[in-house]
Amino acid sequence: MNLPKQIYLSKVIVCFYFLFNLLSVQAQSKNSSEMVAEGIAKIKIRPDVAIFTLTVEKNDTIEKNVLKKLNEEIDYVVKSLYKIGFVNTSIKIADYNIESSTDYDNKIKRYTARNSLKLEFILNTKMIDALYKEIETAGLSDLDVSFETKISDSLEKATRLLLVRQAIKDAKVNAENIAIALNVKIIKVKQVLKYREGGLLSPPEIRQIQFTPPIVKEDAATSSITGFQDFEMEDIELEEKITLVYEISN
């Protein structure tokens, strides 16, 4: 069967075009490769949130009595916190439990009741001094106090966004230096990898802490009760790592 000359030429052109593209793709796949460059950014920032845990523990041989003792002392602690400006929304129950044990030698059953209150507020050294002073004045013998600091979610989010940008810039500089050293050409970024627990999701915004600063007397304002005003809080280091995968050619 003889095809018309125009149709025959068209098929030849199509076949040639297909063959040309196939050879171009094969040539490109042979000449192109990948290069990986990592960028790191670190920063130390001062924590902006103070966390106190106030724990009261009572013991008695009668369950009703131990609960009464615990509730009375916790009530006294809460009233002391009210004096320096805390409100209900900033005082949380971190732990509450009652345990019993038996002394088989003396045939006595003892009860232990424990309640822990957690305070979380914007870090303020005068506030910390006022809190410790109130605790000392109250003279609570069965009260344990622990203190720690952290970075608020909003501050950490803003800081990590900055670190990611810096880490990307660092990765780009490293990629350019590698390309120069290997005498290859960077074509484009193929993939971005972020190595940090939680992935690329941003942390939630911090809940607004309802807190009224305590009224500090003039003499108390000039002298530190606990030494918190004399020293800075230890900085916390944040780090971000970004890996860029580039397509390169010779």
Coordinates of N, CA and C in Angstrom, one line a residue:
M1 N 0.8 -1.2 0.0 CA 0.0 0.0 0.0 C 0.9 1.2 0.0
N2 N 0.7 2.1 -1.0 CA 1.5 3.3 -1.1 C 0.8 4.5 -0.4
L3 N 1.5 5.1 0.5 CA 0.9 6.3 1.2 C 1.2 7.5 0.4
P4 N 0.3 8.5 0.5 CA 0.5 9.8 -0.2 C 1.9 10.4 0.3
K5 N 2.5 11.2 -0.5 CA 3.8 11.7 -0.1 C 3.8 12.6 1.1
Q6 N 2.7 13.4 1.3 CA 2.6 14.3 2.4 C 2.5 13.5 3.7
I7 N 1.7 12.5 3.7 CA 1.5 11.7 4.9 C 2.8 10.9 5.3
Y8 N 3.5 10.4 4.3 CA 4.7 9.7 4.5 C 5.7 10.6 5.1
L9 N 5.9 11.9 4.6 CA 6.8 12.8 5.2 C 6.5 13.2 6.6
S10 N 5.2 13.3 6.9 CA 4.7 13.7 8.2 C 5.1 12.6 9.2
K11 N 4.9 11.4 8.8 CA 5.3 10.3 9.7 C 6.8 10.2 10.0
V12 N 7.6 10.5 8.9 CA 9.0 10.5 9.1 C 9.4 11.6 10.1
I13 N 8.8 12.8 9.9 CA 9.1 13.9 10.8 C 8.8 13.6 12.3
V14 N 7.6 13.0 12.5 CA 7.1 12.6 13.8 C 8.1 11.6 14.4
C15 N 8.5 10.6 13.7 CA 9.4 9.6 14.2 C 10.8 10.2 14.5
F16 N 11.2 11.2 13.7 CA 12.5 11.8 13.9 C 12.4 12.7 15.2
Y17 N 11.3 13.4 15.4 CA 11.1 14.2 16.6 C 11.1 13.4 17.8
F18 N 10.4 12.3 17.8 CA 10.3 11.4 18.9 C 11.7 10.8 19.3
L19 N 12.4 10.4 18.2 CA 13.8 9.9 18.4 C 14.7 10.9 19.0
F20 N 14.6 12.2 18.6 CA 15.4 13.3 19.0 C 15.1 13.5 20.5
N21 N 13.9 13.6 20.9 CA 13.5 13.8 22.3 C 14.0 12.7 23.2
L22 N 13.9 11.4 22.7 CA 14.3 10.3 23.5 C 15.8 10.4 23.7
L23 N 16.6 10.7 22.7 CA 18.0 10.8 22.8 C 18.4 12.0 23.8
S24 N 17.6 13.1 23.7 CA 17.9 14.2 24.6 C 17.7 13.9 26.1
V25 N 16.6 13.1 26.3 CA 16.3 12.7 27.7 C 17.4 11.8 28.2
Q26 N 17.8 10.8 27.4 CA 18.8 9.9 27.8 C 20.1 10.6 28.0
A27 N 20.4 11.6 27.2 CA 21.7 12.3 27.4 C 21.6 13.2 28.6
Q28 N 20.5 13.8 28.9 CA 20.3 14.6 30.1 C 20.4 13.7 31.4
S29 N 19.8 12.5 31.4 CA 19.9 11.6 32.5 C 21.3 11.1 32.8
K30 N 22.1 11.0 31.7 CA 23.4 10.6 31.9 C 24.3 11.7 32.4
N31 N 24.0 12.9 32.0 CA 24.9 14.1 32.4 C 24.4 14.7 33.7
S32 N 23.2 14.5 34.2 CA 22.6 15.1 35.4 C 22.8 14.2 36.6
S33 N 22.9 14.8 37.8 CA 23.0 14.0 39.0 C 22.5 14.8 40.1
E34 N 22.7 14.4 41.4 CA 22.2 15.1 42.6 C 23.4 15.4 43.5
M35 N 23.2 16.5 44.2 CA 24.1 17.0 45.2 C 23.3 17.3 46.5
V36 N 23.8 16.9 47.6 CA 23.2 17.2 48.9 C 24.0 18.2 49.7
A37 N 23.4 19.3 50.2 CA 24.0 20.3 51.0 C 23.2 20.5 52.3
E38 N 23.9 20.6 53.4 CA 23.2 20.8 54.7 C 23.5 22.2 55.3
G39 N 22.5 22.7 55.9 CA 22.7 24.0 56.6 C 22.2 23.9 58.0
I40 N 23.0 24.6 58.9 CA 22.7 24.5 60.3 C 22.6 26.0 60.9
A41 N 21.7 26.2 61.7 CA 21.6 27.5 62.4 C 21.3 27.3 63.9
K42 N 22.0 28.0 64.7 CA 21.8 27.9 66.2 C 21.7 29.2 66.8
I43 N 21.0 29.3 67.9 CA 20.9 30.5 68.7 C 20.6 30.2 70.1
K44 N 21.1 31.0 71.0 CA 20.8 30.9 72.4 C 19.9 32.1 72.8
I45 N 18.7 31.8 73.4 CA 17.8 32.8 73.8 C 17.4 32.7 75.3
R46 N 17.0 33.8 75.9 CA 16.7 33.7 77.3 C 15.2 33.3 77.5
P47 N 15.0 32.3 78.4 CA 13.6 31.9 78.6 C 12.7 33.0 79.1
D48 N 11.5 33.0 78.8 CA 10.6 34.1 79.1 C 9.4 33.6 80.0
V49 N 9.4 32.3 80.4 CA 8.3 31.8 81.2 C 8.9 31.1 82.5
A50 N 8.4 31.4 83.6 CA 8.7 30.8 84.9 C 7.7 29.7 85.3
I51 N 8.1 28.6 85.8 CA 7.2 27.6 86.2 C 7.6 27.1 87.6
F52 N 6.6 27.2 88.5 CA 6.7 26.8 89.9 C 5.8 25.6 90.1
T53 N 6.3 24.6 90.9 CA 5.5 23.5 91.3 C 5.5 23.5 92.8
L54 N 4.3 23.7 93.5 CA 4.2 23.7 94.9 C 3.5 22.4 95.4
T55 N 4.2 21.6 96.1 CA 3.7 20.3 96.5 C 3.5 20.3 98.1
V56 N 2.3 19.9 98.5 CA 2.0 19.7 99.9 C 1.7 18.2 100.1
E57 N 2.4 17.7 101.2 CA 2.1 16.3 101.5 C 1.8 16.1 103.0
K58 N 0.8 15.4 103.3 CA 0.4 15.2 104.7 C 0.2 13.7 105.0
N59 N 0.5 13.3 106.3 CA 0.4 11.9 106.7 C -0.5 11.8 107.9
D60 N -1.3 10.7 108.0 CA -2.1 10.5 109.2 C -2.6 9.0 109.2
T61 N -3.0 8.6 110.3 CA -3.5 7.2 110.4 C -5.0 7.1 110.1
I62 N -5.6 8.3 110.0 CA -7.1 8.3 109.6 C -7.2 9.0 108.3
E63 N -7.9 8.4 107.3 CA -8.0 9.0 106.0 C -8.7 10.4 106.0
K64 N -9.8 10.5 106.8 CA -10.5 11.7 106.8 C -9.6 12.9 107.4
N65 N -8.8 12.5 108.3 CA -7.9 13.6 108.9 C -6.8 14.0 108.0
V66 N -6.3 13.1 107.2 CA -5.2 13.4 106.3 C -5.7 14.3 105.2
L67 N -6.9 14.1 104.7 CA -7.5 14.9 103.7 C -7.8 16.3 104.2
K68 N -8.3 16.4 105.5 CA -8.5 17.7 106.1 C -7.3 18.5 106.2
K69 N -6.2 17.9 106.7 CA -4.9 18.6 106.8 C -4.4 19.1 105.5
L70 N -4.5 18.2 104.5 CA -4.1 18.6 103.1 C -4.9 19.8 102.6
N71 N -6.2 19.7 102.7 CA -7.0 20.8 102.1 C -6.8 22.1 102.9
E72 N -6.6 22.0 104.1 CA -6.4 23.3 104.9 C -5.1 24.0 104.5
E73 N -4.0 23.2 104.3 CA -2.7 23.8 103.9 C -2.7 24.3 102.5
I74 N -3.4 23.5 101.6 CA -3.5 23.9 100.2 C -4.3 25.2 100.1
D75 N -5.3 25.3 100.9 CA -6.1 26.5 101.0 C -5.3 27.7 101.4
Y76 N -4.4 27.5 102.4 CA -3.6 28.6 102.9 C -2.6 29.0 101.8
V77 N -2.0 28.0 101.1 CA -1.1 28.3 100.0 C -1.8 29.1 98.9
V78 N -3.0 28.7 98.5 CA -3.7 29.5 97.5 C -4.0 30.9 97.9
K79 N -4.4 31.1 99.1 CA -4.6 32.5 99.6 C -3.4 33.3 99.6
S80 N -2.2 32.7 99.9 CA -1.0 33.4 99.8 C -0.6 33.8 98.4
L81 N -1.0 32.9 97.4 CA -0.8 33.3 96.0 C -1.7 34.4 95.6
Y82 N -2.9 34.4 96.1 CA -3.8 35.5 95.8 C -3.2 36.9 96.2
K83 N -2.5 36.9 97.4 CA -2.0 38.1 97.9 C -1.0 38.8 97.0
I84 N -0.2 38.0 96.2 CA 0.8 38.6 95.4 C 0.4 38.7 93.9
G85 N -0.9 38.4 93.7 CA -1.4 38.8 92.3 C -1.9 37.6 91.5
F86 N -1.7 36.4 91.9 CA -2.2 35.3 91.1 C -3.7 35.1 91.1
V87 N -4.3 34.6 90.0 CA -5.7 34.4 89.9 C -5.9 32.9 89.7
N88 N -7.2 32.5 89.7 CA -7.5 31.1 89.6 C -7.0 30.5 88.3
T89 N -7.1 31.2 87.2 CA -6.7 30.7 85.9 C -5.2 30.4 85.8
S90 N -4.4 31.0 86.6 CA -3.0 30.8 86.5 C -2.5 29.7 87.5
I91 N -3.4 29.2 88.3 CA -3.1 28.1 89.3 C -3.7 26.8 88.8
K92 N -2.9 25.8 88.5 CA -3.4 24.6 88.0 C -3.0 23.4 89.0
I93 N -3.8 22.4 89.0 CA -3.5 21.2 89.8 C -2.7 20.3 88.9
A94 N -1.5 20.0 89.3 CA -0.6 19.2 88.6 C -0.7 17.7 89.0
D95 N -1.0 17.5 90.3 CA -1.0 16.1 90.8 C -1.9 16.1 92.1
Y96 N -2.6 15.0 92.3 CA -3.4 14.9 93.5 C -3.6 13.4 93.7
N97 N -3.1 12.9 94.8 CA -3.3 11.4 95.1 C -3.3 11.1 96.6
I98 N -3.9 10.0 96.9 CA -4.0 9.5 98.3 C -3.5 8.0 98.3
E99 N -2.5 7.7 99.1 CA -1.9 6.4 99.2 C -2.1 5.9 100.6
S100 N -2.2 4.6 100.7 CA -2.2 4.0 102.0 C -1.1 2.9 102.1
S101 N -0.6 2.7 103.3 CA 0.4 1.7 103.6 C 0.1 1.1 105.0
T102 N 0.5 -0.2 105.2 CA 0.3 -0.8 106.5 C 1.6 -1.2 107.1
D103 N 1.7 -0.8 108.4 CA 2.8 -1.3 109.2 C 2.3 -2.5 110.0
Y104 N 2.7 -3.7 109.4 CA 2.2 -5.0 110.0 C 2.8 -5.3 111.4
D105 N 3.9 -4.7 111.7 CA 4.5 -5.0 113.0 C 3.7 -4.3 114.1
N106 N 3.3 -3.1 113.8 CA 2.5 -2.3 114.8 C 1.0 -2.4 114.5
K107 N 0.6 -3.0 113.4 CA -0.7 -3.2 112.9 C -1.4 -1.8 112.8
I108 N -0.7 -0.9 112.1 CA -1.2 0.5 111.9 C -1.2 0.7 110.4
K109 N -2.3 1.3 110.0 CA -2.5 1.7 108.6 C -2.3 3.2 108.5
R110 N -1.4 3.7 107.6 CA -1.1 5.1 107.4 C -1.6 5.6 106.1
Y111 N -2.0 6.8 106.0 CA -2.5 7.4 104.8 C -1.6 8.6 104.4
T112 N -1.2 8.7 103.2 CA -0.4 9.9 102.7 C -1.2 10.5 101.6
A113 N -1.5 11.8 101.7 CA -2.2 12.6 100.7 C -1.3 13.7 100.2
R114 N -1.3 13.9 98.9 CA -0.4 14.8 98.2 C -1.1 15.6 97.2
N115 N -0.8 16.9 97.1 CA -1.4 17.8 96.1 C -0.4 18.7 95.6
S116 N -0.2 18.8 94.3 CA 0.8 19.7 93.7 C 0.1 20.8 92.8
L117 N 0.4 22.0 93.0 CA -0.1 23.1 92.3 C 1.0 23.6 91.3
K118 N 0.6 23.9 90.1 CA 1.6 24.4 89.1 C 1.2 25.9 88.8
L119 N 2.3 26.7 88.8 CA 2.1 28.1 88.4 C 3.0 28.4 87.2
E120 N 2.4 29.0 86.2 CA 3.2 29.3 85.0 C 2.9 30.8 84.6
F121 N 3.9 31.6 84.6 CA 3.7 33.0 84.4 C 4.9 33.6 83.6
I122 N 4.7 34.8 83.1 CA 5.8 35.5 82.4 C 7.0 35.8 83.4
L123 N 8.2 35.4 83.0 CA 9.3 35.4 83.9 C 9.6 36.9 84.4
N124 N 9.5 37.0 85.7 CA 9.7 38.3 86.3 C 10.5 38.1 87.6
T125 N 11.7 38.6 87.8 CA 12.5 38.3 89.0 C 11.9 38.9 90.2
K126 N 11.2 40.0 90.1 CA 10.6 40.6 91.3 C 9.4 39.8 91.7
M127 N 8.7 39.2 90.8 CA 7.6 38.3 91.1 C 8.1 37.0 91.8
I128 N 9.2 36.5 91.3 CA 9.8 35.3 91.9 C 10.2 35.6 93.4
D129 N 10.8 36.7 93.6 CA 11.2 37.1 94.9 C 10.0 37.3 95.8
A130 N 9.0 37.9 95.3 CA 7.8 38.1 96.1 C 7.1 36.8 96.5
L131 N 7.2 35.8 95.5 CA 6.6 34.5 95.8 C 7.3 33.8 96.9
Y132 N 8.7 33.8 96.8 CA 9.5 33.1 97.8 C 9.3 33.8 99.2
K133 N 9.2 35.1 99.2 CA 9.0 35.8 100.4 C 7.7 35.4 101.1
E134 N 6.6 35.3 100.3 CA 5.3 34.9 100.8 C 5.4 33.5 101.4
I135 N 6.0 32.6 100.7 CA 6.2 31.2 101.1 C 6.9 31.2 102.4
E136 N 8.0 31.9 102.5 CA 8.8 32.0 103.7 C 8.0 32.5 104.9
T137 N 7.2 33.6 104.7 CA 6.4 34.2 105.7 C 5.3 33.2 106.2
A138 N 4.8 32.4 105.3 CA 3.7 31.5 105.6 C 4.2 30.4 106.6
G139 N 5.5 30.1 106.5 CA 6.1 29.0 107.4 C 5.4 27.7 107.2
L140 N 5.2 27.3 106.0 CA 4.6 25.9 105.7 C 5.7 24.9 105.7
S141 N 5.6 24.0 106.7 CA 6.7 23.0 106.9 C 6.6 21.8 105.9
D142 N 5.4 21.6 105.4 CA 5.1 20.4 104.6 C 5.0 20.8 103.1
L143 N 5.6 22.0 102.7 CA 5.5 22.5 101.4 C 6.9 22.3 100.7
D144 N 6.9 21.7 99.5 CA 8.1 21.6 98.7 C 7.9 22.5 97.4
V145 N 8.9 23.2 97.1 CA 8.9 24.1 95.9 C 9.9 23.7 94.9
S146 N 9.6 23.6 93.6 CA 10.5 23.4 92.5 C 10.3 24.5 91.5
F147 N 11.4 24.9 90.9 CA 11.4 26.1 89.9 C 12.1 25.7 88.7
E148 N 11.6 26.1 87.5 CA 12.2 25.9 86.2 C 11.7 27.0 85.3
T149 N 12.4 27.1 84.2 CA 12.1 28.0 83.1 C 11.9 27.4 81.8
K150 N 11.2 28.0 80.9 CA 11.1 27.5 79.5 C 10.9 28.7 78.6
I151 N 10.9 28.4 77.3 CA 10.6 29.4 76.2 C 9.2 29.2 75.9
S152 N 8.5 30.3 75.8 CA 7.0 30.3 75.4 C 6.9 29.8 74.0
D153 N 5.8 29.2 73.7 CA 5.5 28.7 72.3 C 5.6 29.8 71.3
S154 N 5.1 31.0 71.6 CA 5.1 32.0 70.6 C 6.6 32.5 70.3
L155 N 7.4 32.6 71.3 CA 8.8 33.0 71.1 C 9.6 31.9 70.4
E156 N 9.3 30.6 70.7 CA 10.0 29.6 70.0 C 9.6 29.5 68.6
K157 N 8.3 29.7 68.3 CA 7.9 29.7 66.9 C 8.6 30.8 66.1
A158 N 8.6 32.0 66.6 CA 9.2 33.1 65.9 C 10.7 32.9 65.7
T159 N 11.4 32.3 66.7 CA 12.8 32.0 66.7 C 13.1 30.9 65.7
R160 N 12.3 29.9 65.6 CA 12.6 28.8 64.7 C 12.4 29.2 63.3
L161 N 11.4 30.1 63.0 CA 11.2 30.6 61.6 C 12.5 31.3 61.2
L162 N 13.1 32.1 62.1 CA 14.3 32.8 61.7 C 15.4 31.8 61.5
L163 N 15.5 30.8 62.3 CA 16.6 29.8 62.2 C 16.5 29.0 60.9
V164 N 15.2 28.7 60.5 CA 15.0 27.9 59.2 C 15.6 28.8 58.1
R165 N 15.3 30.1 58.1 CA 15.8 30.9 57.0 C 17.3 31.0 57.0
Q166 N 17.9 31.1 58.2 CA 19.3 31.1 58.2 C 20.0 29.8 57.8
A167 N 19.3 28.7 58.2 CA 19.8 27.3 57.8 C 19.8 27.1 56.3
I168 N 18.7 27.6 55.7 CA 18.6 27.5 54.2 C 19.7 28.3 53.5
K169 N 20.0 29.5 54.0 CA 21.0 30.3 53.5 C 22.4 29.6 53.6
D170 N 22.6 29.0 54.8 CA 23.8 28.3 55.0 C 24.0 27.1 54.1
A171 N 22.9 26.4 53.8 CA 22.9 25.3 52.9 C 23.2 25.7 51.5
K172 N 22.6 26.9 51.1 CA 22.9 27.4 49.7 C 24.4 27.7 49.6
V173 N 25.0 28.4 50.6 CA 26.4 28.7 50.5 C 27.2 27.5 50.4
N174 N 26.9 26.4 51.2 CA 27.6 25.2 51.2 C 27.5 24.5 49.8
A175 N 26.3 24.6 49.2 CA 26.1 24.0 47.9 C 26.9 24.7 46.8
E176 N 27.0 26.0 46.9 CA 27.8 26.8 45.9 C 29.2 26.5 46.0
N177 N 29.7 26.3 47.3 CA 31.1 26.0 47.5 C 31.5 24.6 46.9
I178 N 30.5 23.7 47.2 CA 30.7 22.3 46.7 C 30.7 22.3 45.2
A179 N 29.8 23.0 44.6 CA 29.7 23.1 43.1 C 31.0 23.6 42.5
I180 N 31.5 24.7 43.1 CA 32.8 25.2 42.6 C 33.9 24.2 42.7
A181 N 34.0 23.6 43.9 CA 35.1 22.6 44.1 C 35.0 21.4 43.1
L182 N 33.8 21.0 42.8 CA 33.6 19.8 41.9 C 33.5 20.2 40.5
N183 N 33.4 21.5 40.2 CA 33.3 22.0 38.8 C 32.0 21.5 38.2
V184 N 30.9 21.6 38.9 CA 29.6 21.2 38.4 C 28.6 22.4 38.4
K185 N 27.5 22.3 37.7 CA 26.6 23.4 37.6 C 25.3 23.0 38.4
I186 N 24.8 23.9 39.2 CA 23.6 23.7 39.9 C 22.4 24.1 39.0
I187 N 21.5 23.1 38.9 CA 20.3 23.4 38.0 C 19.1 23.9 38.8
K188 N 18.7 23.1 39.8 CA 17.6 23.5 40.7 C 17.5 22.7 41.9
V189 N 16.7 23.2 42.9 CA 16.5 22.4 44.1 C 15.4 21.4 43.9
K190 N 15.7 20.1 44.2 CA 14.8 19.0 44.0 C 14.0 18.7 45.2
Q191 N 14.6 18.9 46.4 CA 13.9 18.5 47.6 C 14.5 19.3 48.8
V192 N 13.6 19.5 49.8 CA 14.0 20.2 51.0 C 13.7 19.3 52.2
L193 N 14.7 19.0 53.0 CA 14.4 18.1 54.2 C 14.7 18.8 55.4
K194 N 13.8 18.7 56.4 CA 14.0 19.4 57.7 C 14.0 18.4 58.8
Y195 N 15.1 18.3 59.5 CA 15.3 17.2 60.5 C 15.1 17.8 61.9
R196 N 13.9 17.8 62.3 CA 13.5 18.2 63.7 C 12.2 17.5 64.1
E197 N 12.1 17.1 65.3 CA 10.9 16.4 65.8 C 9.7 17.3 65.6
G198 N 8.7 16.8 65.0 CA 7.5 17.7 64.8 C 7.4 18.1 63.3
G199 N 8.5 17.9 62.5 CA 8.5 18.2 61.1 C 8.3 19.7 60.9
L200 N 7.6 20.1 59.8 CA 7.4 21.5 59.5 C 6.2 22.2 60.1
L201 N 5.5 21.4 61.0 CA 4.4 22.0 61.6 C 4.8 23.1 62.7
S202 N 4.1 24.2 62.7 CA 4.5 25.2 63.7 C 3.8 24.9 65.0
P203 N 4.4 25.2 66.1 CA 3.8 25.0 67.4 C 2.7 26.0 67.6
P204 N 1.7 25.6 68.4 CA 0.5 26.5 68.7 C 0.9 27.7 69.4
E205 N 0.1 28.8 69.2 CA 0.4 30.0 69.9 C 0.1 29.8 71.4
I206 N 0.9 30.5 72.2 CA 0.8 30.3 73.7 C -0.5 31.0 74.2
R207 N -1.1 30.3 75.1 CA -2.3 30.9 75.8 C -1.9 32.1 76.6
Q208 N -2.8 33.1 76.4 CA -2.5 34.3 77.2 C -2.6 34.1 78.7
I209 N -1.6 34.3 79.4 CA -1.6 34.1 80.9 C -2.2 35.3 81.6
Q210 N -3.3 35.0 82.3 CA -3.9 36.1 83.1 C -3.2 36.3 84.4
F211 N -2.5 37.4 84.5 CA -1.7 37.6 85.7 C -1.6 39.1 86.0
T212 N -1.8 39.4 87.3 CA -1.6 40.8 87.8 C -0.3 40.8 88.5
P213 N 0.6 41.7 88.1 CA 1.9 41.8 88.8 C 1.7 42.1 90.3
P214 N 2.5 41.5 91.2 CA 2.4 41.8 92.6 C 2.8 43.3 93.0
I215 N 2.2 43.8 94.0 CA 2.6 45.1 94.5 C 3.8 44.9 95.4
V216 N 5.0 45.4 95.0 CA 6.2 45.2 95.8 C 6.5 46.5 96.5
K217 N 6.8 46.3 97.8 CA 7.1 47.5 98.6 C 8.4 48.1 98.2
E218 N 8.6 49.4 98.5 CA 9.8 50.1 98.1 C 11.0 49.5 98.6
D219 N 11.1 49.0 99.9 CA 12.3 48.4 100.4 C 12.5 47.1 99.8
A220 N 11.5 46.3 99.5 CA 11.7 45.0 98.8 C 12.1 45.2 97.4
A221 N 11.8 46.3 96.8 CA 12.1 46.5 95.4 C 13.6 46.7 95.2
T222 N 14.3 47.2 96.2 CA 15.7 47.6 96.1 C 16.6 46.4 96.6
S223 N 16.0 45.5 97.3 CA 16.9 44.4 97.8 C 16.3 43.0 97.4
S224 N 17.1 42.1 96.9 CA 16.7 40.8 96.5 C 16.5 39.9 97.6
I225 N 15.3 39.2 97.6 CA 15.0 38.2 98.7 C 15.8 36.9 98.4
T226 N 15.8 36.4 97.2 CA 16.4 35.1 96.9 C 17.6 35.2 96.0
G227 N 17.9 36.4 95.5 CA 19.1 36.4 94.6 C 18.7 36.4 93.1
F228 N 17.5 36.2 92.8 CA 17.1 36.1 91.4 C 17.3 37.4 90.6
Q229 N 17.2 38.5 91.3 CA 17.4 39.8 90.7 C 18.9 40.1 90.4
D230 N 19.8 39.3 91.1 CA 21.2 39.6 91.0 C 21.9 38.8 89.8
F231 N 21.2 37.8 89.3 CA 21.7 37.0 88.2 C 20.7 36.8 87.1
E232 N 21.3 36.5 85.9 CA 20.5 36.3 84.7 C 20.1 34.8 84.6
M233 N 19.0 34.5 84.0 CA 18.6 33.1 83.8 C 19.5 32.5 82.7
E234 N 19.7 31.2 82.8 CA 20.5 30.5 81.8 C 19.8 30.4 80.5
D235 N 20.5 30.8 79.4 CA 20.0 30.7 78.1 C 19.7 29.3 77.6
I236 N 18.7 29.2 76.7 CA 18.4 27.9 76.1 C 18.7 27.9 74.6
E237 N 19.4 26.9 74.2 CA 19.9 26.8 72.8 C 18.8 26.2 71.9
L238 N 18.5 26.8 70.8 CA 17.6 26.2 69.7 C 18.4 26.0 68.5
E239 N 18.1 24.9 67.7 CA 18.8 24.6 66.5 C 17.9 24.1 65.4
E240 N 18.2 24.4 64.2 CA 17.5 23.9 63.0 C 18.5 23.4 62.0
K241 N 18.1 22.3 61.4 CA 19.0 21.7 60.3 C 18.1 21.6 59.1
I242 N 18.6 22.1 58.0 CA 18.0 22.0 56.7 C 18.9 21.3 55.7
T243 N 18.4 20.3 54.9 CA 19.1 19.6 53.9 C 18.5 19.9 52.5
L244 N 19.2 20.5 51.6 CA 18.8 20.7 50.3 C 19.4 19.7 49.3
V245 N 18.5 19.1 48.5 CA 18.9 18.2 47.4 C 18.8 18.9 46.1
Y246 N 20.0 19.1 45.4 CA 20.1 19.8 44.2 C 20.2 18.9 43.0
E247 N 19.7 19.3 41.9 CA 19.9 18.6 40.6 C 21.1 19.4 40.0
I248 N 22.2 18.6 39.6 CA 23.4 19.2 39.0 C 23.7 18.6 37.7
S249 N 24.6 19.2 36.9 CA 25.1 18.7 35.7 C 26.5 19.0 35.5
N250 N 27.2 18.3 34.7 CA 28.7 18.5 34.5 C 28.9 19.7 33.6

